[in-house]
Coordinates of C-alpha atoms in Angstrom, one line a residue:
M248 CA -23.5 6.2 10.2
T249 CA -22.2 9.5 10.1
E250 CA -19.3 9.9 12.1
Q251 CA -16.2 8.2 12.8
E252 CA -16.3 5.4 15.1
E253 CA -13.8 5.4 17.9
P254 CA -11.8 2.3 17.6
S255 CA -12.3 -0.5 20.4
V256 CA -8.4 -0.5 20.9
E257 CA -6.4 1.8 22.2
R258 CA -3.5 3.3 20.9
T259 CA -0.3 4.0 22.3
P260 CA 1.8 5.1 19.4
I261 CA 5.5 4.4 19.4
A262 CA 8.8 6.5 17.7
Y263 CA 11.3 3.4 16.7
G264 CA 13.5 5.6 15.7
D265 CA 14.8 4.2 12.9
L266 CA 15.1 1.8 10.9
R267 CA 17.4 0.0 13.3
G268 CA 14.9 0.3 16.6
W269 CA 12.2 -1.0 14.4
I270 CA 14.4 -4.2 13.0
D271 CA 15.2 -4.5 17.0
A272 CA 11.3 -4.4 17.6
L273 CA 10.6 -6.8 15.2
R274 CA 13.5 -9.5 16.8
K275 CA 12.4 -8.9 20.0
E276 CA 8.7 -9.6 19.3
G277 CA 10.1 -13.0 17.3
E278 CA 9.0 -11.6 14.1
L279 CA 12.3 -11.2 12.1
A280 CA 13.8 -14.3 9.6
E281 CA 18.1 -13.4 10.1
I282 CA 19.4 -15.1 7.4
D283 CA 23.1 -15.4 8.1
A284 CA 23.6 -17.6 5.0
E285 CA 25.3 -16.4 1.5
V286 CA 22.7 -14.9 -0.8
N287 CA 23.1 -14.2 -4.2
W288 CA 21.5 -11.0 -4.7
D289 CA 21.2 -11.8 -8.3
V290 CA 17.7 -13.1 -7.9
E291 CA 18.0 -15.6 -5.4
L292 CA 17.4 -13.0 -2.5
G293 CA 13.9 -12.1 -4.0
N294 CA 13.1 -15.4 -4.5
I295 CA 13.8 -16.5 -1.0
I296 CA 11.1 -14.2 0.0
R297 CA 8.6 -14.6 -2.3
M298 CA 8.7 -18.3 -1.9
G299 CA 8.3 -17.8 2.6
Q300 CA 6.3 -15.0 2.7
G301 CA 3.3 -16.6 2.8
T302 CA -0.1 -15.1 2.9
G303 CA 0.3 -12.6 5.7
H304 CA 1.7 -15.0 8.3
G305 CA 5.2 -15.1 7.4
P306 CA 8.6 -12.8 9.3
A307 CA 10.5 -10.1 8.1
F308 CA 13.3 -11.0 6.7
L309 CA 17.2 -9.5 7.7
F310 CA 19.4 -10.9 5.1
N311 CA 23.6 -10.6 6.7
N312 CA 25.7 -12.2 4.0
I313 CA 25.1 -10.8 0.6
T314 CA 27.4 -12.8 -2.2
D315 CA 29.7 -9.9 -3.5
Y316 CA 29.4 -7.6 -0.5
N317 CA 30.3 -9.5 2.3
G318 CA 34.0 -9.0 2.3
P319 CA 35.4 -6.6 4.8
N320 CA 36.0 -3.5 3.1
A321 CA 31.4 -3.6 1.8
V322 CA 30.2 0.0 2.2
S323 CA 26.3 -2.1 2.7
S324 CA 26.1 -5.8 4.1
Q325 CA 22.7 -6.0 5.1
V326 CA 19.3 -6.1 2.8
F327 CA 16.0 -5.7 5.3
T328 CA 12.1 -6.7 3.7
G329 CA 9.3 -7.8 4.6
G330 CA 8.9 -5.4 7.8
Q331 CA 4.5 -4.7 6.9
G332 CA 3.9 -8.2 5.3
S333 CA 1.9 -9.4 8.1
Y334 CA -1.1 -8.1 10.1
S335 CA 0.6 -7.7 13.5
R336 CA 3.2 -6.2 12.4
L337 CA 1.0 -3.1 10.9
A338 CA 0.0 -3.4 14.5
M339 CA 2.8 -3.1 16.0
M340 CA 3.0 -0.6 13.5
F341 CA 0.3 1.5 15.0
G342 CA 1.5 1.1 18.5
I343 CA -1.7 -1.4 19.1
P344 CA -1.6 -5.1 19.7
R345 CA -0.4 -7.4 17.5
D346 CA -3.8 -9.4 17.5
T347 CA -5.6 -7.0 17.1
P348 CA -8.9 -7.4 14.3
V349 CA -8.3 -6.7 10.7
K350 CA -11.5 -4.4 11.2
D351 CA -9.9 -2.5 14.1
L352 CA -7.3 -2.1 12.2
V353 CA -8.8 -0.1 9.1
Q354 CA -10.5 2.4 12.0
V355 CA -7.5 2.6 14.1
C356 CA -5.7 3.5 10.2
R357 CA -8.5 6.2 9.7
T358 CA -7.9 7.9 12.7
I359 CA -4.2 8.4 11.6
F360 CA -4.8 9.8 8.0
N361 CA -7.7 12.6 10.1
N362 CA -4.6 13.7 12.2
Q363 CA -1.2 15.3 11.4
V364 CA 1.8 16.4 13.4
T365 CA 3.9 18.7 11.9
P366 CA 7.8 17.5 11.5
N367 CA 10.6 18.9 13.4
T368 CA 13.7 20.9 11.1
V369 CA 17.5 19.8 12.7
K370 CA 20.9 20.8 11.8
T371 CA 22.3 16.9 11.2
G372 CA 21.4 13.4 11.8
A373 CA 22.9 9.7 11.6
V374 CA 22.6 10.3 7.5
K375 CA 24.9 12.8 7.1
E376 CA 27.9 10.4 8.8
N377 CA 29.4 10.1 4.9
I378 CA 28.8 12.1 1.9
L379 CA 29.6 11.2 -1.4
K380 CA 29.5 13.5 -4.4
G381 CA 31.2 13.6 -7.7
D382 CA 33.3 10.6 -8.8
D383 CA 32.7 8.7 -5.9
I384 CA 29.2 8.6 -6.3
D385 CA 28.1 5.0 -6.7
L386 CA 24.8 3.5 -6.4
L387 CA 26.1 -0.3 -6.8
K388 CA 28.7 0.3 -3.4
F389 CA 24.7 -0.8 -1.6
P390 CA 23.4 -4.6 -2.3
V391 CA 20.7 -3.5 -4.5
P392 CA 19.0 -6.7 -6.0
K393 CA 17.2 -7.3 -8.8
W394 CA 14.7 -8.9 -7.2
N395 CA 13.2 -10.7 -10.3
R396 CA 14.6 -13.2 -13.0
G397 CA 12.3 -11.2 -15.5
D398 CA 13.1 -7.3 -14.2
G399 CA 15.2 -5.6 -16.9
G400 CA 17.4 -5.2 -14.0
R401 CA 19.0 -4.1 -10.3
Y402 CA 15.9 -1.8 -8.6
A403 CA 16.9 0.2 -6.0
L404 CA 13.6 1.9 -6.0
T405 CA 11.4 -0.7 -4.5
Y406 CA 10.3 1.0 -1.3
A407 CA 11.9 3.8 -1.1
G408 CA 10.1 6.9 0.8
C409 CA 10.9 9.3 -3.2
V410 CA 10.6 12.8 -2.1
T411 CA 9.8 15.8 -4.2
K412 CA 7.8 19.0 -3.1
D413 CA 4.9 21.3 -4.8
P414 CA 7.1 24.3 -6.1
D415 CA 3.9 26.6 -5.5
T416 CA 3.5 25.4 -1.8
D417 CA 6.1 23.8 -0.9
V418 CA 4.4 20.5 0.9
H419 CA 6.7 18.1 0.1
N420 CA 4.8 14.8 -0.9
I421 CA 6.6 11.0 -0.2
G422 CA 5.8 8.7 -2.8
I423 CA 6.5 4.7 -3.1
Y424 CA 7.5 4.5 -7.4
R425 CA 9.6 2.0 -8.9
G426 CA 13.4 3.3 -10.4
M427 CA 16.0 0.9 -12.0
V428 CA 19.8 1.6 -11.7
L429 CA 21.1 2.5 -15.2
D430 CA 24.7 3.1 -14.1
K431 CA 26.5 4.7 -11.2
D432 CA 24.8 7.8 -10.8
R433 CA 21.1 7.3 -12.9
L434 CA 17.6 5.6 -12.0
G435 CA 15.1 5.1 -14.7
V436 CA 12.2 5.9 -12.9
L437 CA 8.2 5.1 -13.5
L438 CA 6.7 8.9 -13.1
W439 CA 3.3 9.1 -13.9
R440 CA 1.3 12.2 -14.4
A441 CA -1.4 11.5 -12.4
Q442 CA 0.8 10.8 -9.1
G443 CA 1.8 12.6 -6.8
W444 CA 5.1 13.3 -8.0
G445 CA 3.7 13.4 -11.0
T446 CA 1.6 16.8 -10.1
H447 CA 4.6 18.2 -9.1
Y448 CA 6.9 17.2 -12.6
A449 CA 4.2 18.4 -14.3
K450 CA 4.4 22.3 -12.4
H451 CA 8.1 21.6 -13.4
M452 CA 7.4 20.7 -17.0
E453 CA 6.0 24.2 -17.5
R454 CA 8.0 26.6 -15.9
G455 CA 11.0 24.8 -18.1
D456 CA 13.1 23.7 -15.6
K457 CA 14.6 20.2 -13.7
M458 CA 12.9 18.6 -10.3
P459 CA 14.6 18.2 -7.8
V460 CA 14.1 14.2 -6.2
A461 CA 15.7 12.4 -3.0
F462 CA 15.1 8.7 -2.4
V463 CA 15.0 7.5 1.5
I464 CA 15.8 4.0 1.4
G465 CA 14.9 2.9 5.5
W466 CA 13.1 4.3 7.6
E467 CA 10.8 3.9 10.0
P468 CA 7.5 1.6 8.9
S469 CA 5.2 4.8 8.9
M470 CA 7.2 5.8 5.9
G471 CA 6.6 3.7 3.7
F472 CA 2.7 3.1 5.2
T473 CA 2.3 6.3 4.3
G474 CA 4.7 7.0 1.0
G475 CA 2.2 4.1 -0.2
A476 CA -1.4 5.7 0.8
P477 CA -3.4 7.8 -1.1
I478 CA -2.4 11.6 1.2
P479 CA -4.4 14.1 0.1
R480 CA -1.8 15.8 -1.8
S481 CA -2.1 20.0 0.3
V482 CA -1.0 17.3 3.2
S483 CA 2.4 16.5 3.6
E484 CA 3.0 12.6 4.2
Y485 CA 5.3 13.5 7.0
D486 CA 2.3 14.9 9.0
I487 CA 0.8 11.6 9.0
M488 CA 3.8 10.1 9.5
G489 CA 3.9 12.4 12.8
S490 CA 0.5 10.7 13.0
I491 CA 1.5 7.2 13.3
R492 CA 4.6 7.3 15.6
G493 CA 3.0 10.3 17.8
K494 CA 6.2 12.4 17.4
P495 CA 7.2 14.6 15.0
V496 CA 9.6 12.9 12.3
D497 CA 12.7 15.4 12.5
L498 CA 14.5 16.5 9.3
V499 CA 17.5 17.5 8.0
D500 CA 18.4 20.1 4.4
C501 CA 19.3 17.3 1.9
E502 CA 23.1 18.5 0.3
T503 CA 22.2 19.5 -3.6
V504 CA 18.7 19.8 -4.0
P505 CA 16.3 22.3 -1.8
L506 CA 14.1 19.2 -0.1
Q507 CA 14.5 17.6 3.9
V508 CA 14.5 14.3 4.4
P509 CA 14.4 11.8 8.0
A510 CA 17.6 12.7 9.6
D511 CA 17.8 9.3 10.7
A512 CA 17.6 7.7 7.2
E513 CA 19.8 5.0 6.4
I514 CA 20.2 5.8 3.0
V515 CA 19.4 8.8 1.0
I516 CA 20.3 9.2 -2.6
E517 CA 19.2 13.0 -4.2
G518 CA 18.9 14.3 -7.6
W519 CA 17.0 16.1 -10.4
I520 CA 14.9 14.7 -13.2
S521 CA 15.0 16.5 -16.5
T522 CA 11.8 17.6 -18.3
D523 CA 12.9 16.8 -21.5
P524 CA 12.0 13.7 -23.1
S525 CA 15.5 13.3 -24.9
T526 CA 17.1 12.3 -21.8
F527 CA 14.9 9.7 -21.1
E528 CA 16.0 6.1 -21.2
P529 CA 15.0 2.5 -21.7
E530 CA 13.1 1.0 -18.3
G531 CA 12.0 -2.4 -17.2
P532 CA 10.4 -4.4 -17.7
Y533 CA 9.6 -5.1 -13.8
A534 CA 7.2 -7.6 -12.0
E535 CA 4.7 -5.3 -10.9
F536 CA 2.1 -5.2 -7.9
T537 CA -0.8 -6.7 -10.3
G538 CA 1.3 -10.1 -9.6
Y539 CA 2.5 -9.6 -13.3
Y540 CA 5.5 -8.7 -15.3
A541 CA 4.7 -5.3 -17.0
P542 CA 6.6 -6.0 -19.6
D543 CA 7.0 -3.0 -21.4
H544 CA 10.7 -1.4 -22.1
S545 CA 10.6 1.9 -23.0
P546 CA 12.3 5.2 -22.8
K547 CA 11.1 6.9 -18.9
H548 CA 12.4 9.6 -17.0
V549 CA 15.7 9.4 -15.6
A550 CA 17.1 11.1 -12.3
Q551 CA 20.5 12.7 -12.5
I552 CA 21.9 11.3 -9.4
T553 CA 23.9 14.5 -7.4
C554 CA 24.6 13.4 -3.8
I555 CA 24.5 9.7 -1.7
T556 CA 24.0 10.4 2.2
H557 CA 24.3 7.4 4.0
R558 CA 25.1 5.9 7.6
D559 CA 28.1 4.0 8.8
K560 CA 27.2 -0.1 7.2
P561 CA 23.8 1.4 5.8
I562 CA 20.8 -1.5 5.4
F563 CA 19.5 -1.2 2.3
R564 CA 15.8 -1.7 2.5
G565 CA 13.6 -2.7 -0.4
C566 CA 10.6 -5.3 -0.8
V567 CA 9.7 -7.9 -3.3
E568 CA 6.7 -6.5 -5.2
G569 CA 3.2 -8.1 -6.0
A570 CA 0.8 -11.1 -4.8
I571 CA -0.1 -14.3 -6.2
P572 CA -2.2 -16.9 -4.5
G573 CA -0.2 -17.9 -1.2
S574 CA 2.2 -15.6 -1.3
Y575 CA 1.7 -11.6 -0.7
G576 CA 4.2 -9.4 0.3
E577 CA 4.3 -5.8 2.1
N578 CA 2.0 -3.4 -0.8
P579 CA -0.7 -6.0 -0.6
I580 CA -1.1 -5.7 3.0
M581 CA -0.4 -2.2 3.8
S582 CA -3.6 -1.3 0.5
S583 CA -6.0 -3.3 2.2
I584 CA -5.3 -1.6 5.1
Q585 CA -4.8 2.4 4.5
R586 CA -6.7 1.9 1.2
S587 CA -10.0 0.4 2.8
A588 CA -9.7 3.2 5.4
T589 CA -9.2 6.0 3.1
A590 CA -12.2 4.5 1.0
W591 CA -14.0 4.4 3.9
N592 CA -13.5 8.0 4.7
A593 CA -14.8 9.3 1.1
L594 CA -17.7 7.9 1.8
E595 CA -18.5 9.2 5.1
S596 CA -17.1 12.7 3.1
A597 CA -19.6 12.0 0.6
G598 CA -22.4 11.7 3.3
V599 CA -23.3 8.1 2.3
P600 CA -25.3 7.3 5.5
G601 CA -25.5 3.2 7.2
V602 CA -21.3 2.0 5.9
Q603 CA -21.1 -1.1 8.3
D604 CA -17.6 -1.8 6.9
V605 CA -15.4 -1.8 3.6
F606 CA -12.8 -3.9 2.9
G607 CA -10.2 -5.0 -0.4
M608 CA -8.6 -8.6 -0.3
P609 CA -4.7 -8.1 0.3
I610 CA -4.6 -10.6 -2.4
Q611 CA -6.2 -7.9 -4.6
A612 CA -4.6 -5.2 -3.3
C613 CA -7.7 -3.3 -3.1
V614 CA -8.4 -3.4 -6.8
N615 CA -11.6 -4.9 -5.5
T616 CA -13.4 -3.2 -2.7
V617 CA -15.8 -4.7 -0.6
V618 CA -18.6 -2.4 1.3
S619 CA -21.3 -3.3 3.6
I620 CA -24.0 -1.2 4.6
K621 CA -27.2 -0.7 6.8
Q622 CA -29.4 0.0 3.0
T623 CA -32.5 2.5 3.9
Y624 CA -33.4 3.4 0.5
R625 CA -33.0 2.8 -3.0
G626 CA -30.3 2.9 -5.0
Q627 CA -28.0 3.4 -2.0
A628 CA -25.0 0.8 -3.5
K629 CA -25.2 3.1 -7.1
Q630 CA -24.4 5.8 -4.3
V631 CA -21.5 4.0 -2.6
A632 CA -19.5 3.7 -5.9
A633 CA -20.4 6.8 -7.3
A634 CA -18.4 8.4 -3.4
L635 CA -15.7 6.2 -4.6
W636 CA -15.3 6.4 -8.2
G637 CA -15.6 10.2 -7.7
N638 CA -12.8 10.7 -5.4
S639 CA -8.6 11.1 -6.5
A640 CA -7.4 8.0 -4.3
S641 CA -9.6 5.9 -7.3
H642 CA -6.7 5.9 -9.6
V643 CA -4.9 2.5 -8.9
R644 CA -7.7 1.2 -6.8
Y645 CA -11.6 0.7 -6.5
K646 CA -12.1 -1.0 -10.2
H647 CA -14.5 -3.4 -9.0
V648 CA -16.5 -2.6 -6.2
T649 CA -19.1 -4.5 -4.4
V650 CA -21.9 -3.6 -2.1
V651 CA -23.6 -5.8 0.8
D652 CA -26.0 -5.9 3.5
E653 CA -25.0 -5.7 7.2
D654 CA -25.6 -9.7 7.7
I655 CA -22.7 -9.9 5.7
D656 CA -18.6 -10.2 6.7
V657 CA -16.9 -8.4 4.3
H658 CA -13.4 -10.2 5.6
D659 CA -15.1 -13.7 4.7
Y660 CA -14.5 -14.7 0.7
D661 CA -17.6 -17.1 1.4
A662 CA -20.0 -14.1 2.3
I663 CA -19.7 -12.4 0.2
D664 CA -19.7 -15.4 -2.8
W665 CA -22.6 -16.7 -1.4
A666 CA -24.0 -12.7 -1.7
M667 CA -23.2 -12.2 -5.0
A668 CA -24.7 -15.9 -6.3
W669 CA -28.3 -14.9 -4.1
R670 CA -28.6 -11.4 -4.1
F671 CA -26.9 -10.1 -7.2
N672 CA -29.3 -9.9 -10.2
A673 CA -27.6 -8.7 -13.4
G674 CA -31.0 -8.2 -15.0
E675 CA -32.3 -6.1 -12.2
G676 CA -30.0 -3.7 -12.3
D677 CA -27.7 -4.4 -10.2
L678 CA -24.6 -4.3 -12.5
V679 CA -23.4 -1.2 -13.3
V680 CA -20.6 -0.3 -15.5
Y681 CA -18.8 3.2 -15.5
P682 CA -16.6 3.0 -19.0
E683 CA -13.8 4.7 -20.4
N684 CA -12.4 5.7 -16.4
W685 CA -8.6 6.2 -15.3
G686 CA -7.5 3.6 -13.7
A687 CA -4.0 1.5 -13.5
G688 CA -2.0 1.7 -16.6
L689 CA -0.2 -1.5 -15.0
D690 CA -3.2 -3.7 -15.0
P691 CA -2.8 -5.9 -17.7
S692 CA -6.2 -6.8 -18.3
V693 CA -5.7 -2.9 -20.1
R694 CA -4.9 -2.4 -24.6
T695 CA -1.3 -2.3 -24.6
R696 CA -2.7 1.4 -26.0
D697 CA -5.0 2.6 -23.7
S698 CA -1.9 1.8 -20.6
N699 CA 0.5 4.8 -22.1
V700 CA 0.5 6.8 -19.7
H701 CA 2.9 9.2 -21.0
L702 CA 0.7 10.0 -23.7
F703 CA -2.6 9.8 -21.5
G704 CA -1.8 10.1 -18.2
T705 CA -3.4 7.2 -16.6
G706 CA -4.5 3.3 -17.8
K707 CA -8.1 3.1 -18.8
W708 CA -10.9 1.3 -16.6
H709 CA -14.3 0.3 -17.1
R710 CA -15.4 -0.3 -13.7
V711 CA -18.1 -2.0 -11.8
L712 CA -20.2 -2.4 -9.5
F713 CA -22.1 -5.7 -8.2
D714 CA -25.0 -4.4 -5.8
C715 CA -25.4 -7.3 -4.1
T716 CA -27.9 -6.1 -1.4
I717 CA -31.4 -7.1 -1.3
N718 CA -33.5 -5.1 -3.9
L719 CA -35.6 -3.1 -2.3
D720 CA -37.6 -2.5 -6.3
Y721 CA -38.8 -5.8 -4.8
E722 CA -42.6 -6.1 -3.5
P723 CA -42.9 -7.6 0.5
G724 CA -44.6 -10.1 0.5
E725 CA -47.6 -11.3 3.1
D726 CA -45.3 -11.4 5.8
G727 CA -43.7 -8.0 5.0
R728 CA -40.4 -9.4 3.4
R729 CA -38.5 -8.8 0.2
Y730 CA -36.6 -11.8 0.5
P731 CA -36.9 -15.4 2.3
P732 CA -35.1 -15.6 5.3
T733 CA -32.4 -17.3 5.7
I734 CA -31.5 -20.4 7.0
H735 CA -29.3 -19.9 10.3
P736 CA -30.5 -21.4 13.4
D737 CA -32.3 -19.3 15.8
E738 CA -31.0 -17.5 18.4
A739 CA -32.2 -18.7 21.2
D740 CA -31.4 -22.2 19.4
A741 CA -28.0 -21.6 18.7
E742 CA -27.2 -19.9 22.1
N743 CA -28.8 -23.3 24.2
I744 CA -26.4 -25.1 21.3
R745 CA -23.4 -22.8 22.2
N746 CA -23.8 -23.4 26.0
R747 CA -23.6 -26.9 25.3
W748 CA -21.4 -26.9 23.1
A749 CA -17.5 -28.3 25.3
Q750 CA -20.2 -30.7 26.6
L751 CA -20.7 -31.9 23.2
G752 CA -16.8 -32.6 22.9
M753 CA -16.9 -30.4 19.9
D754 CA -14.6 -27.5 20.9
K755 CA -11.4 -29.0 19.8
W756 CA -13.2 -28.7 15.9
G757 CA -13.4 -25.1 16.9
D758 CA -16.1 -22.6 17.7
P759 CA -19.9 -22.6 16.5
L760 CA -21.1 -20.8 13.4
K761 CA -21.4 -17.1 14.2
P762 CA -24.5 -15.5 15.0
V763 CA -26.0 -12.9 12.3

C-alpha cells in the first residue's frame, strides 16, 4: 500500500464544547455510570474503577458523592473518569458510529493525524470564573484521589493536559504525564528528557531559567487523546485537537505563565518547573501503564504552583492507569488506536509497500505491535521493523514487532499465535534482536540501573522482530508453493455451507468460519 486508504466510514466531526458537553453526550448514549453513593477518595474510588472498567466494555464513571468533598461549601465535589475507555466512546469522539470496527478506527485516526486546524485566541472563558493566587492556592480543595493502595500519595496529574511550549518556536506541546501532590502549592512530576516537555525543559536548562507549565484538568476528549499520542514535535496538539473536533480550539492566556489553555476547561493549574536539581523532591511509587507499580521513590522535578483558575463547581478529571488481564482503561484503549495509526503512517512515510493492517492489543498498550503485509520480496518484514524502530514514536512503544502475512487477522490473538507456531523459525533468520536501544524506563523487565532516566534520558530496550511470514528463502515445490496449503474449506464448498447455515439450525451458534 503506497497511498493511505480512505476510511470506509463517513465522519461527522463533533465539537462537544467542554467536559460537561462530553459527559452529557455519554449520558445520552448510555455510556455513563453515575454513582451517587458516597465513595472515599482514598483508594476506594480507584478500586471501583479498576474492578468495573472491564476490557473495553465498561462505562465511563461520574462520582457525585466524594468523602470530604460532599459538603455544601465544597469547591469541587465530582470526579469523572473512563471517558475514553471503550472503542464505542472513541468512535463518538471521532464523530463516527459507535459500532465502527477497530480497523476503521485506526484508519480514521491516521487521517486525523495528517490534518490540522489552527486554534483561536479568545479574551476569556469559563475557566476564568475563579482565579486563585497566593495563600488561596490549595491543590486539595479539589477531590484528588489516592488511586491505588501502593501509590506514594495523591496524584492530581493522571489525565491532565500538561502544557509547555518550545522557547525557540513558541509551538505548544500537550502531554499526559504523572504528578503527585507534595503540598498545597507543589507537584512532584515525572519528567524525562526524551518526552515532549523534556525537550522544552532541556532548552530552559541550557538557558539557566525555569520552565513555565500549565496543567489542564477536564476538557473535551480530544485533549487527552492527543496528549497521549506521539504527535510530531513541530506540530501543536491543539492543531490535532481541532482536526478531531472539526473546529478550532478556543484558547485563553494563562494568568502567571506565558502559555495558552482551553477557555472552557474545568481547572487549570499554572506554575514553573525549576531546572536546579537541588529543588527536586521525592515522588512515587505509582501504579503505571505497565500494570506494575513503578516502585522508584526518588527526587523528581517540582512544579511550583503560582495560580489556579477554575469553573464554578469544577469536575475533577483523572484516570486509573495501567492494564492487567481482565481490566484495562483509557490509556490502553487509546494507545491501541493512536499508536497503531502512528505506526502505519510511519511505515507509509518510510516507503514500506504492501502494509495491510497494523495493530497493538490494548492489554499491552501497543508495546507489542503486529503488522500484516502483502509480501513481495525477501527482507520485507525486516524493513517493517527498521522503519518502526527508527521512528521517534518508538520511544515507549513497538518493543516487539511481529510481522504476518495478509491472511492473518492482526486483531485476532488466535491467528497471530497460529502464525507464530507454524511460520516462525528462529533458526531461519526469523528472529532479529536490536540490542541496547532506547525504551520505556518504566518497564519492570529492565534492570534498575538501566531505568535511570535522569542519568541516561531514557530506559534501555532490546527490541525484537518476530518474522511470522512465509519464508521466501524456501525453495518452491513442484506445485510452485513454498508452504503447503492450509486446511480451510474450498471457497465454493464454504459458500454452499454458508447458504445453508440457517437451514441447518446453526445460526443460533454463531456465524460460520470467515473466509480467508
